[in-house]
């Protein structure tokens, strides 16, 4: 819009000033051109007001729009009048002209209000006073007063002329105030300056017009109409500027043109000079008198004083600038003096010119000793060479920072790592050399080193960790591929480590792992990589293996080495290890090799711990089967796929039934009947064993109670339930047992809990507490498979055990030659000494029964008597019949409880041997 207006204004002015087309053309141009320009201005200013946010500025612009509209209406009325050939002054138009001024003054008032909030009031008042007095004098003496003397034009005309001129002057003075108070904000000065310009042009036109009116020769198309036409453009530009300022404030981009602020600063001086100028003008008639002389002197003096003040102000500004520069210099000096980095200035060949105080600390080179010294003398060998080429590189650069490079420095037996950056400041007159910055990064480096180690080493055992191990395997395989050699990986998993951790605490567990690591390293060759993969898992990488026999020999050596008991403080613990072995013959890829070894280890573990196994491709399928089994087991209890069979426990002498042992089976939907050996390890590993144990307990107790009611003399029959170590340690076995007893109504004394030897092997206090808790319920505790586990018998007396079940292997050896019977005898004697009952397992031959009776073992179970079966089937067995027969023949109930039978038989045996 402003571009259109500018073009229009230029065209109109050209026509009027040059008089192209004759005076008549100029006359009409002067008459008609004002209205369109006014209309454009009204639209433009109105648009500005609409876009501004509510506030004094917006009000100012709205009032300004109204004022310019009133002015436009008045001009239009005048134009019509002139067109009809009538001089419109005075006329209706003057009503609008008069109305124009209060609205304009109102607008200016809001402009002042909008700016006044940003400047100190005192300064504004002073500036305003100077401004109004100075320029006011000018207007008064040179514009208003002369027009007052023109009495020949009639009272109304003179009054109106005077009013217009006075109001013009007042409006101009007031418009000067926002310029004075514009302050340092972006564009804040440009708006009032442009407005001031616009109205100054308009009022200049007014002054010309009134002078002509007074002299009586005004006609449209003269210079005053050019003024009237031109006054709108600065106003519209001010509107643009106002909107731009608003946006700039919003986006925080603030910049002040120096030209505008200089104008603002000069205004008071201009006002003063104007007043002086008026004084000179008024006294000009008295050209030779002392007054004009004195006036000239005062004028000159004032100009000189202003000039002097400007000079002083400039000097002050320079001093302030110098002081600020000095302060910055001091600040830099202090920063350099106190910086932890050492800063040095050297020539390209290392000659030192300056060293900051920190150089003493870091490089041992004091600031006062640098003269004549060379930086390169601090280093020797490779690092000196690197520094030399670094200096050359900096010297060759034209700008920017070079580096960093890292140099190692040994001083007073301490090793430092320094990081150096440098820049070429040879052309900087203050430096004239290479500026070098040395930072001591020793600590950071050692931390990085530690972190690197941590990233590749197990912090507990200091062995390689999984990452490094995998990396080494990759590397070894690459070499093996090249020279046709073979790589072998062993995975080791400690058996029973969990027990140590649980019973002796994590600290003991840690010490055990460290001891295991040491034994592994000692047993392997120096070229083998030993790694801890995590938890109780270790791995060994064997490179360039000569033969499978060599691998097996090492595996055996490792098993033997770990089989030796470890002493942890006061306790001696035994951990065995299962080893899985895979070689690059079967898998050429590192990941496959590791996973094969893992699978083989898994098999070694399930095959019975403390052994090694070589990976076979079919193991993979077995593993998958095992995983499937684990998944199937999740629903097996709720699907009622488990069931119990019972194997009778017999009085060896009378072949009466003493009790039954509950043995769990799984009716798998696709695999058929599964035996405990096939799924108990899986259940133990997945943790489902606890739920299974609970199920067995409650069903076994309930089954026995129901069944014994159908048998004469059924009371006193016992049921033995196998409980896994995990159930004792992680579950709440005592509560499960109590629940089973309560639900079934079985007497606690008729329930036997069978635990394997390894379960209680760690005679930890926690285990002891748990067993005592069980015992407190009144149940009996049996050690199953006795003799196969831990060799030390010393723990037996500490635990509240009631029954030892002699393992099948001992019973088996009874009838073989050699020391088989000796071992069984030792066990039976021990149990008698400790007051425990003995039950023999796996009796398959009559001769074994005889031998057992001979040794004093009076109870047993085995295929000789019966395999495990349902209780219904057992009802028809000879052992039940025998019990019934004894029951009716002998009246003493005591003899028919299991314990009673034991006691009676033992007593009889003692009597026999005494006789
Ligand atoms: P165990 O407690 O020692 O049970 C005796 C195992 O020996 C049974 O095998 C039984 O069938 C078998 N057996 C009995 N007499 C003879 C014999 O004369 N000769 C031979 N060769 N074997 C005989 P089964 O049922 O396969 O159980 C194996 C093991 O599984 C059990 O050994 C027991 O440790 C565990 N087990 C069985 N049921 C459960 C259970 O419900 N929970 C837990 N946690 N373990 C169970
Ligand atoms: Mg058992
Ligand atoms: Mg057993």
Short mmCIF file of N, CA, C and O in Angstrom, two decimals, residues 54 210 253 491 506 538 540 547 575 665 690 798 850 900:
data_model
loop_
_atom_site.label_atom_id
_atom_site.label_comp_id
_atom_site.label_asym_id
_atom_site.label_seq_id
_atom_site.Cartn_x
_atom_site.Cartn_y
_atom_site.Cartn_z
N UNK A 54 -4.72 -4.78 22.03
CA UNK A 54 -5.37 -3.71 22.79
C UNK A 54 -4.36 -3.04 23.72
O UNK A 54 -3.45 -3.68 24.22
N UNK A 210 -1.57 29.66 5.38
CA UNK A 210 -2.06 30.79 6.16
C UNK A 210 -1.33 32.08 5.76
O UNK A 210 -1.95 33.14 5.68
N UNK A 253 14.05 -9.93 18.59
CA UNK A 253 15.24 -9.47 17.87
C UNK A 253 15.27 -7.94 17.96
O UNK A 253 14.50 -7.24 17.33
N UNK A 491 32.33 -75.19 28.21
CA UNK A 491 31.45 -74.45 29.12
C UNK A 491 31.41 -75.19 30.44
O UNK A 491 31.16 -76.39 30.45
N UNK A 506 26.45 -64.38 50.21
CA UNK A 506 27.02 -63.98 48.92
C UNK A 506 28.51 -63.72 48.98
O UNK A 506 29.22 -63.95 48.02
N UNK A 538 31.51 -70.66 33.70
CA UNK A 538 32.84 -70.32 33.20
C UNK A 538 33.00 -70.91 31.81
O UNK A 538 32.24 -71.81 31.42
N UNK A 540 36.23 -71.98 28.76
CA UNK A 540 37.65 -72.05 28.41
C UNK A 540 37.75 -72.17 26.89
O UNK A 540 37.00 -72.94 26.28
N UNK A 547 44.75 -83.00 19.77
CA UNK A 547 43.90 -84.18 19.58
C UNK A 547 42.72 -84.14 20.53
O UNK A 547 42.77 -83.46 21.56
N UNK A 575 32.20 -78.23 45.61
CA UNK A 575 31.39 -77.99 44.42
C UNK A 575 31.98 -78.83 43.31
O UNK A 575 33.19 -78.94 43.19
N UNK A 665 4.07 -89.79 38.70
CA UNK A 665 4.17 -90.07 37.26
C UNK A 665 3.38 -89.00 36.51
O UNK A 665 2.45 -88.42 37.06
N UNK A 690 7.97 -76.77 43.17
CA UNK A 690 7.33 -76.44 44.45
C UNK A 690 5.83 -76.76 44.37
O UNK A 690 5.25 -77.40 45.26
N UNK A 798 23.50 -83.44 63.78
CA UNK A 798 22.98 -82.09 63.96
C UNK A 798 21.54 -81.97 63.51
O UNK A 798 20.81 -81.09 63.91
N UNK A 850 18.18 -111.59 53.22
CA UNK A 850 18.88 -112.33 54.28
C UNK A 850 20.05 -111.53 54.82
O UNK A 850 20.24 -111.40 56.03
N UNK A 900 6.88 -99.26 66.18
CA UNK A 900 6.73 -100.40 67.09
C UNK A 900 7.39 -101.63 66.51
O UNK A 900 8.12 -102.34 67.19
#
